[in-house]
PDB file of C-alpha atoms in Angstrom:
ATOM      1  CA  UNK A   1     -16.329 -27.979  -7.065  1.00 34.00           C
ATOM      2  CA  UNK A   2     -14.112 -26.309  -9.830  1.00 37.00           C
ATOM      3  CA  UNK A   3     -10.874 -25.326  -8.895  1.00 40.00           C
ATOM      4  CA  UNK A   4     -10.298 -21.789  -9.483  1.00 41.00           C
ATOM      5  CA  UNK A   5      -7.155 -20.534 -11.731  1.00 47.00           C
ATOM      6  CA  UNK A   6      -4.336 -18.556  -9.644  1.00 54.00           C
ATOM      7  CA  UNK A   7      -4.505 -16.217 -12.668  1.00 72.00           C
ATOM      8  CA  UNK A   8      -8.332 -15.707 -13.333  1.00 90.00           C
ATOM      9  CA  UNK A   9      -8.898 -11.789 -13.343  1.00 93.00           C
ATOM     10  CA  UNK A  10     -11.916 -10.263 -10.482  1.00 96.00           C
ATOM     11  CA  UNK A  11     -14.615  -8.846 -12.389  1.00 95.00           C
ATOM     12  CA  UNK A  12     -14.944  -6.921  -9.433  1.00 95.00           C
ATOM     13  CA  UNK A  13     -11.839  -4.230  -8.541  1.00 93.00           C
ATOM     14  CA  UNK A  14     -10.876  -1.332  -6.621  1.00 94.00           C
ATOM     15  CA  UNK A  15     -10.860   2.496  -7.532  1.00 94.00           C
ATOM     16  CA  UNK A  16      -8.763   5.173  -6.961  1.00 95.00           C
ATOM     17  CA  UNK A  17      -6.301   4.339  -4.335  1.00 96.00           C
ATOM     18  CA  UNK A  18      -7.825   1.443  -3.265  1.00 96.00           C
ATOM     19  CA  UNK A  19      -7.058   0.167  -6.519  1.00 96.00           C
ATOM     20  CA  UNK A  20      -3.585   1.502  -6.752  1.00 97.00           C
ATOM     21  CA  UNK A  21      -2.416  -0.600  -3.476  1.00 97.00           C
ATOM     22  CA  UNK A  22      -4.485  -3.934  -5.218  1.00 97.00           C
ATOM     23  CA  UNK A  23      -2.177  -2.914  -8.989  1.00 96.00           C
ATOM     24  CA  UNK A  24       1.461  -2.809  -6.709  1.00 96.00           C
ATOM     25  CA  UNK A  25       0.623  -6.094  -4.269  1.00 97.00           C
ATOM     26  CA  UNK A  26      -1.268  -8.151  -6.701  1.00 96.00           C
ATOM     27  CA  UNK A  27       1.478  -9.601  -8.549  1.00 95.00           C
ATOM     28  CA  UNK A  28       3.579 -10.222  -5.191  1.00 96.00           C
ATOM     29  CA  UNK A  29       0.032 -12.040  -3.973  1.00 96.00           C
ATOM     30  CA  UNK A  30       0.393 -14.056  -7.605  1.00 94.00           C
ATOM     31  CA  UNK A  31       4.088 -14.686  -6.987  1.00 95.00           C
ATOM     32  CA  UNK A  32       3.191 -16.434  -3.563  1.00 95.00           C
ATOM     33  CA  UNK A  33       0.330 -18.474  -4.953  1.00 94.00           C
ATOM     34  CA  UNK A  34      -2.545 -16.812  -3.252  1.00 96.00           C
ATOM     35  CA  UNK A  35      -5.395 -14.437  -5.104  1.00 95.00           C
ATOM     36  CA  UNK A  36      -6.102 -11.008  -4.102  1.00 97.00           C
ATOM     37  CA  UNK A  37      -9.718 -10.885  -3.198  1.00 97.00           C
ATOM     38  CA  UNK A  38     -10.114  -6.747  -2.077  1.00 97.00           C
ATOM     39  CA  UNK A  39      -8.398  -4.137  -1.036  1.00 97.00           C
ATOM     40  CA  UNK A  40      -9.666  -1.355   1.500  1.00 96.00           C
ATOM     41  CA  UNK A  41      -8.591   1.654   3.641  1.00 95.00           C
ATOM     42  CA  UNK A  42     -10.348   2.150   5.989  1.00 93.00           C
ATOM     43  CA  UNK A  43     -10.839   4.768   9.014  1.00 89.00           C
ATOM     44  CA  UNK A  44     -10.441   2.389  11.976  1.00 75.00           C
ATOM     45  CA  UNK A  45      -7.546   2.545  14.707  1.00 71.00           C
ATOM     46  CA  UNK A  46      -6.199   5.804  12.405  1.00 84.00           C
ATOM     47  CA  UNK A  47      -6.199   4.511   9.289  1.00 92.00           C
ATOM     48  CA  UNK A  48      -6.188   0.623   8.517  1.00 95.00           C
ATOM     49  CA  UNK A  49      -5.022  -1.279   4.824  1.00 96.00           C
ATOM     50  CA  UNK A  50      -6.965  -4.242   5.139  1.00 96.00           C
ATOM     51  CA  UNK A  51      -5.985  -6.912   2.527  1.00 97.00           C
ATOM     52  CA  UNK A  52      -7.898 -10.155   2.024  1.00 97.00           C
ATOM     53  CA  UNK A  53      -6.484 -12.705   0.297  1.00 97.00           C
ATOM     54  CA  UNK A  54      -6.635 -16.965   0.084  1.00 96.00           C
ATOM     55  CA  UNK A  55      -4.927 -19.844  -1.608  1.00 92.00           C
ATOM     56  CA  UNK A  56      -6.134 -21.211  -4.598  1.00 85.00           C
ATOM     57  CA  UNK A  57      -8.203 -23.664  -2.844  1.00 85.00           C
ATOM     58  CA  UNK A  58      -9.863 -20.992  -0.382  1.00 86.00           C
ATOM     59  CA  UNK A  59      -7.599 -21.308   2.510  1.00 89.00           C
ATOM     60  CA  UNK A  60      -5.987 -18.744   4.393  1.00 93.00           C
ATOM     61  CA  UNK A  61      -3.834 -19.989   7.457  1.00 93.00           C
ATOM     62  CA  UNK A  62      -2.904 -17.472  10.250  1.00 95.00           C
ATOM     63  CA  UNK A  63       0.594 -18.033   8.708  1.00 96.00           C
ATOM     64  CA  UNK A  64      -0.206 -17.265   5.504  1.00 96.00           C
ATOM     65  CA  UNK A  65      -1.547 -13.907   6.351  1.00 97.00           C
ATOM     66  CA  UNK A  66       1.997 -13.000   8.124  1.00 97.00           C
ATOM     67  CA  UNK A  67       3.983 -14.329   5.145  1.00 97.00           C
ATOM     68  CA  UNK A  68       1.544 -12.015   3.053  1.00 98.00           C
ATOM     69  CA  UNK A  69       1.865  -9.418   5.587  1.00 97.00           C
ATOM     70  CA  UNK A  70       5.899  -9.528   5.750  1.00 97.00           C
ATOM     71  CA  UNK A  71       6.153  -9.609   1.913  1.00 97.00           C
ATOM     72  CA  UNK A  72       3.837  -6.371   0.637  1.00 97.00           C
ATOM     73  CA  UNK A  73       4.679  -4.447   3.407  1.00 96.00           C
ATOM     74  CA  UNK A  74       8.341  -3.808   1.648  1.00 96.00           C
ATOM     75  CA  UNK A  75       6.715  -3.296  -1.473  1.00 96.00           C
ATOM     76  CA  UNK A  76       4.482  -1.063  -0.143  1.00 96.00           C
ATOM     77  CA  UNK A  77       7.108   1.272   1.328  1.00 94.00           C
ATOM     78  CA  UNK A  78       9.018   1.466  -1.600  1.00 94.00           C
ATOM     79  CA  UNK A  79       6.022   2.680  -3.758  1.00 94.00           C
ATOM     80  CA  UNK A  80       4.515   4.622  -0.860  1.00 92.00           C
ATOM     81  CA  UNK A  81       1.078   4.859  -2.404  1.00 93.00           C
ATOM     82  CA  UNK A  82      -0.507   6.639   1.188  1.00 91.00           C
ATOM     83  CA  UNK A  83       0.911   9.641   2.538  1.00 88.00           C
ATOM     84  CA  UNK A  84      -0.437   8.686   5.780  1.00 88.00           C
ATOM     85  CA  UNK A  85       0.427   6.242   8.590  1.00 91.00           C
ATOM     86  CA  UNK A  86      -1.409   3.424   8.723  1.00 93.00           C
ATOM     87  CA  UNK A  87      -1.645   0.086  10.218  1.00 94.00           C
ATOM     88  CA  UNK A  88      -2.346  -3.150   7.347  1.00 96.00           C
ATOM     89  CA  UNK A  89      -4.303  -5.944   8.705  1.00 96.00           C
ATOM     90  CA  UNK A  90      -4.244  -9.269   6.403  1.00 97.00           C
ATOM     91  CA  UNK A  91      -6.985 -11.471   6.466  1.00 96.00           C
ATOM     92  CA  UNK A  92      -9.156 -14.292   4.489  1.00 95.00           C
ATOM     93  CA  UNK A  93     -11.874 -13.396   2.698  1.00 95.00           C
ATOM     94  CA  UNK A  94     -13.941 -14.835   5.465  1.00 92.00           C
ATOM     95  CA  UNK A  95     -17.274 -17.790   5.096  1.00 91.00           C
ATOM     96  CA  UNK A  96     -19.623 -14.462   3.908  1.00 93.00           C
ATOM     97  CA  UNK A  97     -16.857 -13.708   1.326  1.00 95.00           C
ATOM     98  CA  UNK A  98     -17.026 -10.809  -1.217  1.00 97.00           C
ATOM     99  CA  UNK A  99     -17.630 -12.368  -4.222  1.00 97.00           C
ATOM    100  CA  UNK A 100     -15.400 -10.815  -6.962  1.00 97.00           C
ATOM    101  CA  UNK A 101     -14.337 -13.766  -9.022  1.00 96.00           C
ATOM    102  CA  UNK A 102     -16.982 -15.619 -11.709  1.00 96.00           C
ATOM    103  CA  UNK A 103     -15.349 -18.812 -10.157  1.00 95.00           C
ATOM    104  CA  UNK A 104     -16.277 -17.476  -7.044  1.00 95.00           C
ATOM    105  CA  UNK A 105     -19.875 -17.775  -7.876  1.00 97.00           C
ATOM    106  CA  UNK A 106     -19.411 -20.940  -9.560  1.00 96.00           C
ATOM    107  CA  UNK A 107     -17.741 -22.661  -6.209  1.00 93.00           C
ATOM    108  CA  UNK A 108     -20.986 -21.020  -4.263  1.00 95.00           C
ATOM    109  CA  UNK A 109     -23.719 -21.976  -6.400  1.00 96.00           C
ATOM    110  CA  UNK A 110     -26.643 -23.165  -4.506  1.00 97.00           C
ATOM    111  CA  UNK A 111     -25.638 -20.556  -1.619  1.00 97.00           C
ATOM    112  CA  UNK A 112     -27.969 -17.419  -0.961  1.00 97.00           C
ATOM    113  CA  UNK A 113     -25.333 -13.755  -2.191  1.00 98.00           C
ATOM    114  CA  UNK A 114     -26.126 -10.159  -2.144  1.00 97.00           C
ATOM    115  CA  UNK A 115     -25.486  -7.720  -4.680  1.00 98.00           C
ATOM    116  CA  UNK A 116     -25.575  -4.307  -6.165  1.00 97.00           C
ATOM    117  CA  UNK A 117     -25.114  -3.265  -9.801  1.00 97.00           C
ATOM    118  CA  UNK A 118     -24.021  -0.484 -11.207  1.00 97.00           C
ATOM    119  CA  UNK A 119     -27.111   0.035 -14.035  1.00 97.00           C
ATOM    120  CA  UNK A 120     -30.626  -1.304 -13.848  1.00 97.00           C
ATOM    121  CA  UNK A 121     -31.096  -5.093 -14.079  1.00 95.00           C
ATOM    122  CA  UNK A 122     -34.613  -5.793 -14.398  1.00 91.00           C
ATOM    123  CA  UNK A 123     -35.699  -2.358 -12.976  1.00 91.00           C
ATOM    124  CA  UNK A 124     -33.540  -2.296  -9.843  1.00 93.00           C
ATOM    125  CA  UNK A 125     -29.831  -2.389  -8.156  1.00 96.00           C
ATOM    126  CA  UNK A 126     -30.166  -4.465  -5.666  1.00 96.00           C
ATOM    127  CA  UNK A 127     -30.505  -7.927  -5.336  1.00 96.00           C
ATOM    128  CA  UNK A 128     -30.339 -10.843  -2.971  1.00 97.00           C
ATOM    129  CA  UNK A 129     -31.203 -14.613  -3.342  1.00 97.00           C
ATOM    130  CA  UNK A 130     -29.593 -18.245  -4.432  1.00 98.00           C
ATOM    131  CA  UNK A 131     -27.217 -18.791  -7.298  1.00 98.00           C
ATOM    132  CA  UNK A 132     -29.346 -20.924  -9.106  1.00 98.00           C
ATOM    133  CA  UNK A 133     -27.015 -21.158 -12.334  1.00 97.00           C
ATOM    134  CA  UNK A 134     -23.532 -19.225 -13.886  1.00 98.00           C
ATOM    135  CA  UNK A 135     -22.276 -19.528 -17.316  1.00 97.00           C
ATOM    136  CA  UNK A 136     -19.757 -17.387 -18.623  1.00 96.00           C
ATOM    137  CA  UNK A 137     -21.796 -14.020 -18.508  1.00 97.00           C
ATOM    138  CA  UNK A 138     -23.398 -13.946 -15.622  1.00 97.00           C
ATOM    139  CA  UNK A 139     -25.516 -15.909 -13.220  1.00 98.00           C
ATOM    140  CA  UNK A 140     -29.121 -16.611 -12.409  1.00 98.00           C
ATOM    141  CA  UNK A 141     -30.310 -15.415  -8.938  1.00 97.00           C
ATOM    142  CA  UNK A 142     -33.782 -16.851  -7.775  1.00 97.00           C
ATOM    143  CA  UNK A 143     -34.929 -14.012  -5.186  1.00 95.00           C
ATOM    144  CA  UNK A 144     -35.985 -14.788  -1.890  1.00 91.00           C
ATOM    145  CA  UNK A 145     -38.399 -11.877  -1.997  1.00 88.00           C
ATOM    146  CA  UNK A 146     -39.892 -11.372  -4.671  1.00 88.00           C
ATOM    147  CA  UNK A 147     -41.689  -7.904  -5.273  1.00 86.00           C
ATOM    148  CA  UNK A 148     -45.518  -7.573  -7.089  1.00 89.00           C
ATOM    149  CA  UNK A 149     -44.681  -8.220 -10.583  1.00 87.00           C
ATOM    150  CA  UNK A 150     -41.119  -9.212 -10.616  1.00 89.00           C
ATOM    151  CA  UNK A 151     -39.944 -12.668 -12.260  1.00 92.00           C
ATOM    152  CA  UNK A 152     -38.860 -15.043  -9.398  1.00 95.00           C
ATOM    153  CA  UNK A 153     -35.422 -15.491 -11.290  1.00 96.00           C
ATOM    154  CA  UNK A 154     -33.372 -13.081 -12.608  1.00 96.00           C
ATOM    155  CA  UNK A 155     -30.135 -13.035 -14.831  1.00 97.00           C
ATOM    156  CA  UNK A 156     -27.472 -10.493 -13.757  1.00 97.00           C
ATOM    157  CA  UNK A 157     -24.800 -10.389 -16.142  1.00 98.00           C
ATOM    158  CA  UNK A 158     -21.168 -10.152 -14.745  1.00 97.00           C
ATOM    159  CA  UNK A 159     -19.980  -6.606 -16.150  1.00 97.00           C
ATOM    160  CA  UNK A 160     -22.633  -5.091 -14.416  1.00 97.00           C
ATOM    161  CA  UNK A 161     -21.897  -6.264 -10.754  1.00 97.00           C
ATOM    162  CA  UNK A 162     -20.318  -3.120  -8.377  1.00 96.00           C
ATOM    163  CA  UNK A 163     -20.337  -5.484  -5.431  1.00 96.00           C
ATOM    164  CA  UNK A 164     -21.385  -9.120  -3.974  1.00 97.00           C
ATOM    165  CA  UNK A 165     -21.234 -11.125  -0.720  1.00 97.00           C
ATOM    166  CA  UNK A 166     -22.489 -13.987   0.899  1.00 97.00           C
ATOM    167  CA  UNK A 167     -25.223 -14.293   3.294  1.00 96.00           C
ATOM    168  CA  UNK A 168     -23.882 -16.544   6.114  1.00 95.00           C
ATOM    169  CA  UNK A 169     -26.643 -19.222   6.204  1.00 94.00           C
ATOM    170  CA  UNK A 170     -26.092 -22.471   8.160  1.00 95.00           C
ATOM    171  CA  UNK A 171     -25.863 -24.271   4.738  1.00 94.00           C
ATOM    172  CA  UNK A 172     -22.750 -21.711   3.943  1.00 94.00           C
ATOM    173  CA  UNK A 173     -21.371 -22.968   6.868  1.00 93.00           C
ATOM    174  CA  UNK A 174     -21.372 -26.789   6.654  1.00 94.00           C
ATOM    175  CA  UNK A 175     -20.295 -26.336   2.927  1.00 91.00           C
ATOM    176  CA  UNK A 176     -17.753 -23.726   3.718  1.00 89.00           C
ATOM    177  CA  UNK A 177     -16.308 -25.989   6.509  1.00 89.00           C
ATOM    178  CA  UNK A 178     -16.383 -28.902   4.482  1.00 90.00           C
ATOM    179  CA  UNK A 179     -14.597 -27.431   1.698  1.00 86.00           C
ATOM    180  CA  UNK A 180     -11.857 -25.732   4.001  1.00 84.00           C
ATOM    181  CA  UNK A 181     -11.631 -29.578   5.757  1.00 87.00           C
ATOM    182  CA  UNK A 182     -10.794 -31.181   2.479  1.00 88.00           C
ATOM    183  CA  UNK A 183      -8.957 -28.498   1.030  1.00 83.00           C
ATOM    184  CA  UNK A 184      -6.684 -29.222   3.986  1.00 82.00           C
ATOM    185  CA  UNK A 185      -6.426 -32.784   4.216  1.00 86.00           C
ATOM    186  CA  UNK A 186      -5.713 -32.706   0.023  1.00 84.00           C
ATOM    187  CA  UNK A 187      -2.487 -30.049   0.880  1.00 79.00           C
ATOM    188  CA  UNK A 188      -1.382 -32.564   3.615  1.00 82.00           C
ATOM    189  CA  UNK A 189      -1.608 -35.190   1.500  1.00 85.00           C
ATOM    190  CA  UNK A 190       0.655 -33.038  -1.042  1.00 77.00           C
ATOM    191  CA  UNK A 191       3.080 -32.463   1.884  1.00 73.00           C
ATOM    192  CA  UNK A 192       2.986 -36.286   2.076  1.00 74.00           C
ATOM    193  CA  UNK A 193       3.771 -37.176  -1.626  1.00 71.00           C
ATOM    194  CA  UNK A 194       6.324 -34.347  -1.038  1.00 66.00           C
ATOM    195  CA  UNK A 195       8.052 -35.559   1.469  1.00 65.00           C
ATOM    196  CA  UNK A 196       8.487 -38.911  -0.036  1.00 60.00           C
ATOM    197  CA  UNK A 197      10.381 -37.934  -3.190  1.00 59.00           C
ATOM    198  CA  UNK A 198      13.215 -37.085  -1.301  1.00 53.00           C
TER     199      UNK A 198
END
């Protein structure tokens, strides 16, 4: 699987304030090592800033969302971007992720995604099936449901995605847990190699 780069730009962002909180915590997110994924307010328990967010290799500790938590919320005090109270909940991006990197689609290839564009791709909006191929454009999608008269695959380039997610599948979740098993045993053996410089 191809590591993704800490600085690789989401082809898929925020707007309006949404995308304000995501311009003011990104780089504190970059400083820290981890990659924004989205940012949303939402209208749950008042009003809730959820952030999701992961390490470079797609791991998100409980830790690592306080440490996230404890180092935006300063930031976000200071520039105050909501002139409301609300409460900010930091999570991963979960094992149906939103999909808003092209590495993202890359590391899932072979797994079943839904998305929307925002203009017509091959007469429609909306699209779901497997990630059959990516290249630096876009990606091929081979539909699981294929209407009267449609092509089985379709290309959807990447500048006209509004949003994508994974479809949990049991195939998603062996992969998912596989990759989240060795992304953890390769950090402990970092710790390791770490530990035995000194």
């Amino acid at each position: 699987m191809p590591k993704p780069e800490l600085g690789e730009a989401r082809i898929i962002i925020e707007t309006g304030l949404d995308r304000r909180i995501a311009e003011i915590i990104e780089p504190v997110l970059v400083a820290m090592d981890f990659k924004l994924v989205r940012v949303r307010m939402m209208n749950q328990n008042g009003m809730t800033l959820q952030i999701m967010a992961e390490r470079t290799d797609g791991t998100m500790t409980v830790e690592d969302c306080e440490a996230v938590s404890m180092a935006v919320s300063p930031v976000l005090d200071v520039e105050d971007p909501v002139d409301k109270a609300y409460h900010l909940e930091v999570s991963s991006p979960g094992i149906d992720r939103p999909m808003v990197r092209k590495s993202d689609f890359s590391r899932w290839q072979g797994h079943i995604v839904k998305c929307e564009t925002s203009i017509l791709v091959d007469n429609r909006k909306r699209f779901r099936g497997k990630i059959t191929d990516v290249n630096q454009d876009g990606f091929t999608l081979e539909r699981d449901q294929v209407a009267y008269g449609e092509e089985p695959k379709v290309v959807i380039p990447f500048n006209t995605l509004a949003e994508a997610k994974l479809i949990l599948t049991d195939d998603l979740i062996r992969d998912a847990l596989r990759a989240d098993k060795l992304a953890k045993a390769q950090a402990a053996n970092q710790n390791d190699e770490d530990d035995s410089e000194e």
